[in-house]
């Protein structure tokens, strides 16, 4: 317990403060810098890697990392650095699309369940329970078998994995906000149900959803890469991180960089996204 | 005998804010001292300083606190732990949040004894039961229960039992009854004062309610903005206040003397009529027989008049308000508004009704959408009913802000930037935006400080005069009802026990329940027999 009684001014011991300040947050800074680089790679890949990710020089195949080819070359002589940079756009846009679809579908379900209540709530939430029960990647694979390969299909398949979590969070928030006095006041003011939902319920319920969506992004990057690795995402020769790891396996013994570099890119991006979204989540709470 | 607690020139600050500025006072053995002040006056900081429990971030910049002979500043954590509970004990404000929810009540009281090594095991359990009995509970019924199985008043008694368990020399009670009904408040305070008188324990009692302080204390200290502005015998502080602020507080404190604020005028045509209303909430599980929340109720509110619906928590008064607003549907009975049956109005008929019947809620901190500016909040009903262009609505919001006497610059602020009183004014502006004929006011001032309370009631009376609005004023506080009501209806367990003009009901109550409610209202002029502490 704090003893803050003294004749001279005494600072309360920091141990009981709301949050103890530790040293500079190196991890967070690194994560932010990495995400910035990834963003550059997504929007202006030519700034980081002016070369063509698809053009290979067969004579220069499977070169180890060197001053000329920073991260070496692949089995048809394409520069790996250029391909990883250009691949960021495909992987990230698929992941973002997946999260966007997940948020849209999940919040529609959550809102429906939270507002309608009764039998609708029960049915929707049992469907969500089923979605939760099936492992996300298995669900995605099953969906892709039905939908066929391709970027949009992968995005949808991945989004289904995040629907359940988002629906649950939004439903609980909507239930909480819906019974709050200010929503009752808005109802007495004569707001129609649609306006009540859009103006008074939803804006006050989405905050935790934003934090969750940021977290889901990290998971989505991983899932998109996993599906790319299995060959369901962007088709060759388009550069995609997961697919690049997969194709590098063939020469794992001789050319380690082919799997290691895109693999590390995935790991770094997932960790960075996770770290930054955790911070956002804490802020929003 | 030396004082139990001595505070000398104490000054405490939170960052740049000076919460307490140079306060000195002392508490003698067996004495009851009340600290009175409004929110933010520094009274709680003072009470916590007496316990050596200032929160992190609080800094003592001057002065000292002596507990018996121990300087709390010089004491280390171990000494402080030894003092707390044994020499000084706290009865906290919120009985709901101050008990461990996963521990039975008996062991929680026994814990105090075990910590101080006064008793252990069975002996501690026995003494805990004794303490519960002394606090007016039946130990055999209570000791093995969890806090959530007890009512608010019972929980407060458990906290008193825990505070008394180790026979401390001083009990600090921080607003011990502000979360409780008046009749429960009276019982708890009666008990606390009787106990301290019997055992010679001193009581330092923090409250926002000058009437409670004046009724119970041997000495009253009035705090404002961190300073002690007045202290003295309650009779003197209340009847002949020296400081202008005390005078204001004494005047604002609603009491039960003098004529009722509003004489029953000619009865207007009834605006809202409830006939034979029953309402039972379906209970889950269904092991108990459902007790109706509202039981064959007849009620009428007239245009331009105030009907105060008075009762304790659980009496069904809020349910009546919700039925009137058509937020709930009655099981049986009829609701008539301006002659038309609106019992089952839906859709556009319901929306038409909502233009004419509005609501002001109890807690101004949760009644306003935190995302909207004051302007958007006030204009929301107009928007919902598609009245005027957006420029018209802005103009109207600006007018209304003036009507409820808020500064014009509040228009573009959000609720979080406003004080409780200001928020309640925004809620009132929102309620009158549509020029309604009836407003349901559900405990509109119970969350506010007394002086703010008096100003809000004043505003409501003015609005009623100008606009001829009928008020259904739901309150647990008879003194507030007396300030605003023309008529009073008293509810108990879902039934009306008494109704009539305010002057009659509040001065010559016919029903024993109304009389009990009236007796429970703290009366500053009914000072308890002064037990002047013995000065040998």
PDB file of C-alpha atoms in Angstrom, chain B residues 10-216:
ATOM      1  CA  UNK B  10      -2.896  18.958   6.004  1.00  0.00           C
ATOM      2  CA  UNK B  11      -2.489  19.714   2.311  1.00  0.00           C
ATOM      3  CA  UNK B  12      -2.823  17.049  -0.386  1.00  0.00           C
ATOM      4  CA  UNK B  13      -2.480  17.478  -4.109  1.00  0.00           C
ATOM      5  CA  UNK B  14      -3.124  15.248  -7.126  1.00  0.00           C
ATOM      6  CA  UNK B  15      -0.670  16.487  -9.733  1.00  0.00           C
ATOM      7  CA  UNK B  16      -1.545  20.140 -10.245  1.00  0.00           C
ATOM      8  CA  UNK B  17      -4.858  19.902  -8.396  1.00  0.00           C
ATOM      9  CA  UNK B  18      -4.914  20.837  -4.734  1.00  0.00           C
ATOM     10  CA  UNK B  19      -7.493  18.503  -3.209  1.00  0.00           C
ATOM     11  CA  UNK B  20      -7.015  19.504   0.417  1.00  0.00           C
ATOM     12  CA  UNK B  21      -5.552  22.826   1.507  1.00  0.00           C
ATOM     13  CA  UNK B  22      -4.358  23.371   5.032  1.00  0.00           C
ATOM     14  CA  UNK B  23      -7.042  21.496   6.969  1.00  0.00           C
ATOM     15  CA  UNK B  24      -6.803  21.032  10.720  1.00  0.00           C
ATOM     16  CA  UNK B  25      -9.220  19.228  12.986  1.00  0.00           C
ATOM     17  CA  UNK B  26      -9.311  16.515  15.594  1.00  0.00           C
ATOM     18  CA  UNK B  27     -11.635  13.745  16.716  1.00  0.00           C
ATOM     19  CA  UNK B  28     -11.979  13.085  20.449  1.00  0.00           C
ATOM     20  CA  UNK B  29     -12.657   9.634  21.906  1.00  0.00           C
ATOM     21  CA  UNK B  30     -16.325   8.749  21.602  1.00  0.00           C
ATOM     22  CA  UNK B  31     -17.064  11.718  19.398  1.00  0.00           C
ATOM     23  CA  UNK B  32     -18.947  11.640  16.111  1.00  0.00           C
ATOM     24  CA  UNK B  33     -17.594  14.130  13.592  1.00  0.00           C
ATOM     25  CA  UNK B  34     -19.190  14.630  10.195  1.00  0.00           C
ATOM     26  CA  UNK B  35     -17.359  16.029   7.178  1.00  0.00           C
ATOM     27  CA  UNK B  36     -19.843  17.555   4.752  1.00  0.00           C
ATOM     28  CA  UNK B  37     -19.157  18.709   1.225  1.00  0.00           C
ATOM     29  CA  UNK B  38     -20.094  18.211  -2.396  1.00  0.00           C
ATOM     30  CA  UNK B  39     -18.275  16.051  -4.924  1.00  0.00           C
ATOM     31  CA  UNK B  40     -14.765  17.332  -5.444  1.00  0.00           C
ATOM     32  CA  UNK B  41     -14.627  19.166  -2.135  1.00  0.00           C
ATOM     33  CA  UNK B  42     -11.830  16.934  -0.876  1.00  0.00           C
ATOM     34  CA  UNK B  43     -13.824  15.237   1.843  1.00  0.00           C
ATOM     35  CA  UNK B  44     -13.006  11.702   0.724  1.00  0.00           C
ATOM     36  CA  UNK B  45      -9.325  12.558   0.342  1.00  0.00           C
ATOM     37  CA  UNK B  46      -9.365  13.751   3.917  1.00  0.00           C
ATOM     38  CA  UNK B  47     -10.994  10.533   5.107  1.00  0.00           C
ATOM     39  CA  UNK B  48      -8.481   8.422   3.247  1.00  0.00           C
ATOM     40  CA  UNK B  49      -5.610  10.437   4.666  1.00  0.00           C
ATOM     41  CA  UNK B  50      -6.859   9.512   8.140  1.00  0.00           C
ATOM     42  CA  UNK B  51      -6.447   5.868   7.188  1.00  0.00           C
ATOM     43  CA  UNK B  52      -3.067   6.369   5.541  1.00  0.00           C
ATOM     44  CA  UNK B  53      -4.761   5.144   2.381  1.00  0.00           C
ATOM     45  CA  UNK B  54      -4.193   7.961  -0.068  1.00  0.00           C
ATOM     46  CA  UNK B  55      -4.231   6.693  -3.638  1.00  0.00           C
ATOM     47  CA  UNK B  56      -1.101   6.619  -5.741  1.00  0.00           C
ATOM     48  CA  UNK B  57      -0.559   9.998  -7.289  1.00  0.00           C
ATOM     49  CA  UNK B  58      -1.652  11.881  -4.195  1.00  0.00           C
ATOM     50  CA  UNK B  59       1.077  13.886  -2.549  1.00  0.00           C
ATOM     51  CA  UNK B  60       1.025  15.339   0.936  1.00  0.00           C
ATOM     52  CA  UNK B  61       2.596  18.747   0.575  1.00  0.00           C
ATOM     53  CA  UNK B  62       2.178  20.003   4.121  1.00  0.00           C
ATOM     54  CA  UNK B  63       0.894  19.072   7.541  1.00  0.00           C
ATOM     55  CA  UNK B  64       0.582  15.770   9.317  1.00  0.00           C
ATOM     56  CA  UNK B  65      -1.933  13.188  10.462  1.00  0.00           C
ATOM     57  CA  UNK B  66      -1.652  11.718  13.948  1.00  0.00           C
ATOM     58  CA  UNK B  67      -3.538   8.570  14.854  1.00  0.00           C
ATOM     59  CA  UNK B  68      -3.419   8.512  18.652  1.00  0.00           C
ATOM     60  CA  UNK B  69       0.316   9.231  18.932  1.00  0.00           C
ATOM     61  CA  UNK B  70       1.502   7.688  15.678  1.00  0.00           C
ATOM     62  CA  UNK B  71       2.453  10.018  12.870  1.00  0.00           C
ATOM     63  CA  UNK B  72       1.115   8.280   9.763  1.00  0.00           C
ATOM     64  CA  UNK B  73       3.819   9.864   7.625  1.00  0.00           C
ATOM     65  CA  UNK B  74       6.551   8.333   9.703  1.00  0.00           C
ATOM     66  CA  UNK B  75       4.889   4.924   9.961  1.00  0.00           C
ATOM     67  CA  UNK B  76       6.066   2.217   7.596  1.00  0.00           C
ATOM     68  CA  UNK B  77       3.802  -0.270   5.846  1.00  0.00           C
ATOM     69  CA  UNK B  78       3.961  -2.754   8.704  1.00  0.00           C
ATOM     70  CA  UNK B  79       2.954  -0.245  11.341  1.00  0.00           C
ATOM     71  CA  UNK B  80       0.175   1.065   9.109  1.00  0.00           C
ATOM     72  CA  UNK B  81      -1.183  -2.427   8.578  1.00  0.00           C
ATOM     73  CA  UNK B  82      -1.167  -2.878  12.311  1.00  0.00           C
ATOM     74  CA  UNK B  83      -3.112   0.346  12.832  1.00  0.00           C
ATOM     75  CA  UNK B  84      -5.695  -0.295  10.172  1.00  0.00           C
ATOM     76  CA  UNK B  85      -8.566  -2.411  11.384  1.00  0.00           C
ATOM     77  CA  UNK B  86      -7.332  -2.297  14.952  1.00  0.00           C
ATOM     78  CA  UNK B  87      -7.070   1.391  15.700  1.00  0.00           C
ATOM     79  CA  UNK B  88      -8.871   2.800  12.696  1.00  0.00           C
ATOM     80  CA  UNK B  89     -11.371   0.999  10.474  1.00  0.00           C
ATOM     81  CA  UNK B  90     -13.202   1.955   7.312  1.00  0.00           C
ATOM     82  CA  UNK B  91     -16.833   1.522   6.375  1.00  0.00           C
ATOM     83  CA  UNK B  92     -16.680   2.087   2.616  1.00  0.00           C
ATOM     84  CA  UNK B  93     -19.210   3.766   0.394  1.00  0.00           C
ATOM     85  CA  UNK B  94     -20.317   1.076  -1.976  1.00  0.00           C
ATOM     86  CA  UNK B  95     -21.440  -2.091  -0.204  1.00  0.00           C
ATOM     87  CA  UNK B  96     -21.768  -3.813  -3.578  1.00  0.00           C
ATOM     88  CA  UNK B  97     -18.115  -3.473  -4.524  1.00  0.00           C
ATOM     89  CA  UNK B  98     -16.447  -3.679  -1.135  1.00  0.00           C
ATOM     90  CA  UNK B  99     -17.016  -7.320  -0.256  1.00  0.00           C
ATOM     91  CA  UNK B 100     -15.186 -10.275  -1.755  1.00  0.00           C
ATOM     92  CA  UNK B 101     -17.814 -11.890  -4.011  1.00  0.00           C
ATOM     93  CA  UNK B 102     -16.399 -15.413  -3.762  1.00  0.00           C
ATOM     94  CA  UNK B 103     -15.990 -15.550   0.030  1.00  0.00           C
ATOM     95  CA  UNK B 104     -18.728 -16.262   2.537  1.00  0.00           C
ATOM     96  CA  UNK B 105     -19.623 -13.325   4.737  1.00  0.00           C
ATOM     97  CA  UNK B 106     -18.642 -14.868   8.077  1.00  0.00           C
ATOM     98  CA  UNK B 107     -15.040 -15.623   7.083  1.00  0.00           C
ATOM     99  CA  UNK B 108     -14.710 -12.136   5.644  1.00  0.00           C
ATOM    100  CA  UNK B 109     -15.474 -10.635   9.025  1.00  0.00           C
ATOM    101  CA  UNK B 110     -13.292 -13.202  10.799  1.00  0.00           C
ATOM    102  CA  UNK B 111     -10.412 -12.315   8.504  1.00  0.00           C
ATOM    103  CA  UNK B 112      -9.980  -8.972  10.271  1.00  0.00           C
ATOM    104  CA  UNK B 113      -9.445 -10.767  13.566  1.00  0.00           C
ATOM    105  CA  UNK B 114      -7.050 -13.310  12.118  1.00  0.00           C
ATOM    106  CA  UNK B 115      -4.956 -10.670  10.384  1.00  0.00           C
ATOM    107  CA  UNK B 116      -4.455  -8.879  13.665  1.00  0.00           C
ATOM    108  CA  UNK B 117      -3.846 -12.092  15.556  1.00  0.00           C
ATOM    109  CA  UNK B 118      -6.778 -11.412  17.876  1.00  0.00           C
ATOM    110  CA  UNK B 119      -8.368 -14.781  17.313  1.00  0.00           C
ATOM    111  CA  UNK B 120      -8.069 -17.653  14.918  1.00  0.00           C
ATOM    112  CA  UNK B 121     -10.002 -20.642  13.673  1.00  0.00           C
ATOM    113  CA  UNK B 122     -13.214 -21.378  15.560  1.00  0.00           C
ATOM    114  CA  UNK B 123     -12.705 -18.540  18.011  1.00  0.00           C
ATOM    115  CA  UNK B 124     -12.451 -16.061  15.151  1.00  0.00           C
ATOM    116  CA  UNK B 125     -15.570 -17.489  13.517  1.00  0.00           C
ATOM    117  CA  UNK B 126     -17.464 -17.141  16.783  1.00  0.00           C
ATOM    118  CA  UNK B 127     -16.346 -13.579  17.298  1.00  0.00           C
ATOM    119  CA  UNK B 128     -17.239 -12.782  13.680  1.00  0.00           C
ATOM    120  CA  UNK B 129     -20.755 -14.047  14.393  1.00  0.00           C
ATOM    121  CA  UNK B 130     -20.897 -11.828  17.457  1.00  0.00           C
ATOM    122  CA  UNK B 131     -19.809  -8.863  15.357  1.00  0.00           C
ATOM    123  CA  UNK B 132     -22.503  -9.640  12.778  1.00  0.00           C
ATOM    124  CA  UNK B 133     -25.068  -9.796  15.552  1.00  0.00           C
ATOM    125  CA  UNK B 134     -23.886  -6.481  16.927  1.00  0.00           C
ATOM    126  CA  UNK B 135     -24.323  -4.978  13.458  1.00  0.00           C
ATOM    127  CA  UNK B 136     -27.968  -6.035  13.602  1.00  0.00           C
ATOM    128  CA  UNK B 137     -27.801  -9.158  11.454  1.00  0.00           C
ATOM    129  CA  UNK B 138     -28.810 -12.677  12.338  1.00  0.00           C
ATOM    130  CA  UNK B 139     -25.494 -14.520  12.159  1.00  0.00           C
ATOM    131  CA  UNK B 140     -26.978 -17.987  11.748  1.00  0.00           C
ATOM    132  CA  UNK B 141     -28.767 -16.781   8.626  1.00  0.00           C
ATOM    133  CA  UNK B 142     -26.079 -14.573   7.181  1.00  0.00           C
ATOM    134  CA  UNK B 143     -22.632 -15.915   8.035  1.00  0.00           C
ATOM    135  CA  UNK B 144     -22.681 -18.757   5.512  1.00  0.00           C
ATOM    136  CA  UNK B 145     -24.024 -16.707   2.647  1.00  0.00           C
ATOM    137  CA  UNK B 146     -22.187 -15.001  -0.171  1.00  0.00           C
ATOM    138  CA  UNK B 147     -22.445 -11.220  -0.563  1.00  0.00           C
ATOM    139  CA  UNK B 148     -24.659 -11.440  -3.665  1.00  0.00           C
ATOM    140  CA  UNK B 149     -27.305 -13.254  -1.625  1.00  0.00           C
ATOM    141  CA  UNK B 150     -27.708 -10.245   0.659  1.00  0.00           C
ATOM    142  CA  UNK B 151     -29.489  -6.949   0.105  1.00  0.00           C
ATOM    143  CA  UNK B 152     -27.619  -3.645  -0.055  1.00  0.00           C
ATOM    144  CA  UNK B 153     -28.528  -2.778   3.524  1.00  0.00           C
ATOM    145  CA  UNK B 154     -27.395  -6.174   4.786  1.00  0.00           C
ATOM    146  CA  UNK B 155     -24.088  -5.853   2.954  1.00  0.00           C
ATOM    147  CA  UNK B 156     -23.530  -2.469   4.531  1.00  0.00           C
ATOM    148  CA  UNK B 157     -24.144  -4.080   7.911  1.00  0.00           C
ATOM    149  CA  UNK B 158     -21.584  -6.777   7.102  1.00  0.00           C
ATOM    150  CA  UNK B 159     -19.062  -4.026   6.360  1.00  0.00           C
ATOM    151  CA  UNK B 160     -19.922  -2.384   9.653  1.00  0.00           C
ATOM    152  CA  UNK B 161     -19.450  -5.732  11.393  1.00  0.00           C
ATOM    153  CA  UNK B 162     -16.033  -6.110   9.772  1.00  0.00           C
ATOM    154  CA  UNK B 163     -15.103  -2.580  10.811  1.00  0.00           C
ATOM    155  CA  UNK B 164     -16.212  -3.204  14.397  1.00  0.00           C
ATOM    156  CA  UNK B 165     -14.752  -6.677  14.715  1.00  0.00           C
ATOM    157  CA  UNK B 166     -11.394  -5.606  16.099  1.00  0.00           C
ATOM    158  CA  UNK B 167     -12.854  -2.894  18.374  1.00  0.00           C
ATOM    159  CA  UNK B 168     -11.102   0.015  16.704  1.00  0.00           C
ATOM    160  CA  UNK B 169     -10.830   3.391  18.424  1.00  0.00           C
ATOM    161  CA  UNK B 170     -11.959   5.232  15.297  1.00  0.00           C
ATOM    162  CA  UNK B 171     -14.295   4.275  12.475  1.00  0.00           C
ATOM    163  CA  UNK B 172     -14.124   6.226   9.238  1.00  0.00           C
ATOM    164  CA  UNK B 173     -17.391   5.931   7.333  1.00  0.00           C
ATOM    165  CA  UNK B 174     -17.230   7.227   3.752  1.00  0.00           C
ATOM    166  CA  UNK B 175     -20.794   7.942   2.608  1.00  0.00           C
ATOM    167  CA  UNK B 176     -21.931   4.723   4.272  1.00  0.00           C
ATOM    168  CA  UNK B 177     -25.578   5.039   3.289  1.00  0.00           C
ATOM    169  CA  UNK B 178     -25.668   7.002   0.060  1.00  0.00           C
ATOM    170  CA  UNK B 179     -26.425   3.852  -1.955  1.00  0.00           C
ATOM    171  CA  UNK B 180     -29.333   2.821   0.263  1.00  0.00           C
ATOM    172  CA  UNK B 181     -33.044   3.566   0.621  1.00  0.00           C
ATOM    173  CA  UNK B 182     -34.088   6.146   3.219  1.00  0.00           C
ATOM    174  CA  UNK B 183     -35.637   3.672   5.613  1.00  0.00           C
ATOM    175  CA  UNK B 184     -32.568   1.423   5.386  1.00  0.00           C
ATOM    176  CA  UNK B 185     -30.344   4.479   5.744  1.00  0.00           C
ATOM    177  CA  UNK B 186     -32.126   5.373   8.952  1.00  0.00           C
ATOM    178  CA  UNK B 187     -31.737   1.870  10.374  1.00  0.00           C
ATOM    179  CA  UNK B 188     -28.046   1.717   9.485  1.00  0.00           C
ATOM    180  CA  UNK B 189     -27.292   5.157  10.874  1.00  0.00           C
ATOM    181  CA  UNK B 190     -29.296   4.475  14.043  1.00  0.00           C
ATOM    182  CA  UNK B 191     -27.332   1.326  14.510  1.00  0.00           C
ATOM    183  CA  UNK B 192     -23.960   2.849  13.778  1.00  0.00           C
ATOM    184  CA  UNK B 193     -24.499   5.739  16.188  1.00  0.00           C
ATOM    185  CA  UNK B 194     -25.870   3.448  18.911  1.00  0.00           C
ATOM    186  CA  UNK B 195     -22.913   1.092  18.565  1.00  0.00           C
ATOM    187  CA  UNK B 196     -20.310   3.792  18.661  1.00  0.00           C
ATOM    188  CA  UNK B 197     -22.013   5.427  21.619  1.00  0.00           C
ATOM    189  CA  UNK B 198     -22.057   2.142  23.531  1.00  0.00           C
ATOM    190  CA  UNK B 199     -18.465   1.138  22.879  1.00  0.00           C
ATOM    191  CA  UNK B 200     -17.011   4.637  23.054  1.00  0.00           C
ATOM    192  CA  UNK B 201     -15.699   4.386  19.507  1.00  0.00           C
ATOM    193  CA  UNK B 202     -15.141   7.626  17.643  1.00  0.00           C
ATOM    194  CA  UNK B 203     -16.805   8.055  14.278  1.00  0.00           C
ATOM    195  CA  UNK B 204     -15.558  10.174  11.399  1.00  0.00           C
ATOM    196  CA  UNK B 205     -18.394  10.314   9.002  1.00  0.00           C
ATOM    197  CA  UNK B 206     -18.149  11.645   5.438  1.00  0.00           C
ATOM    198  CA  UNK B 207     -21.354  12.690   3.692  1.00  0.00           C
ATOM    199  CA  UNK B 208     -22.719  15.015   1.034  1.00  0.00           C
ATOM    200  CA  UNK B 209     -25.952  15.319   2.963  1.00  0.00           C
ATOM    201  CA  UNK B 210     -25.931  18.200   5.429  1.00  0.00           C
ATOM    202  CA  UNK B 211     -29.199  17.016   6.944  1.00  0.00           C
ATOM    203  CA  UNK B 212     -27.799  13.580   7.769  1.00  0.00           C
ATOM    204  CA  UNK B 213     -24.680  15.169   9.241  1.00  0.00           C
ATOM    205  CA  UNK B 214     -26.598  17.644  11.344  1.00  0.00           C
ATOM    206  CA  UNK B 215     -28.889  14.949  12.653  1.00  0.00           C
ATOM    207  CA  UNK B 216     -26.172  12.514  13.647  1.00  0.00           C
TER     208      UNK B 216
END
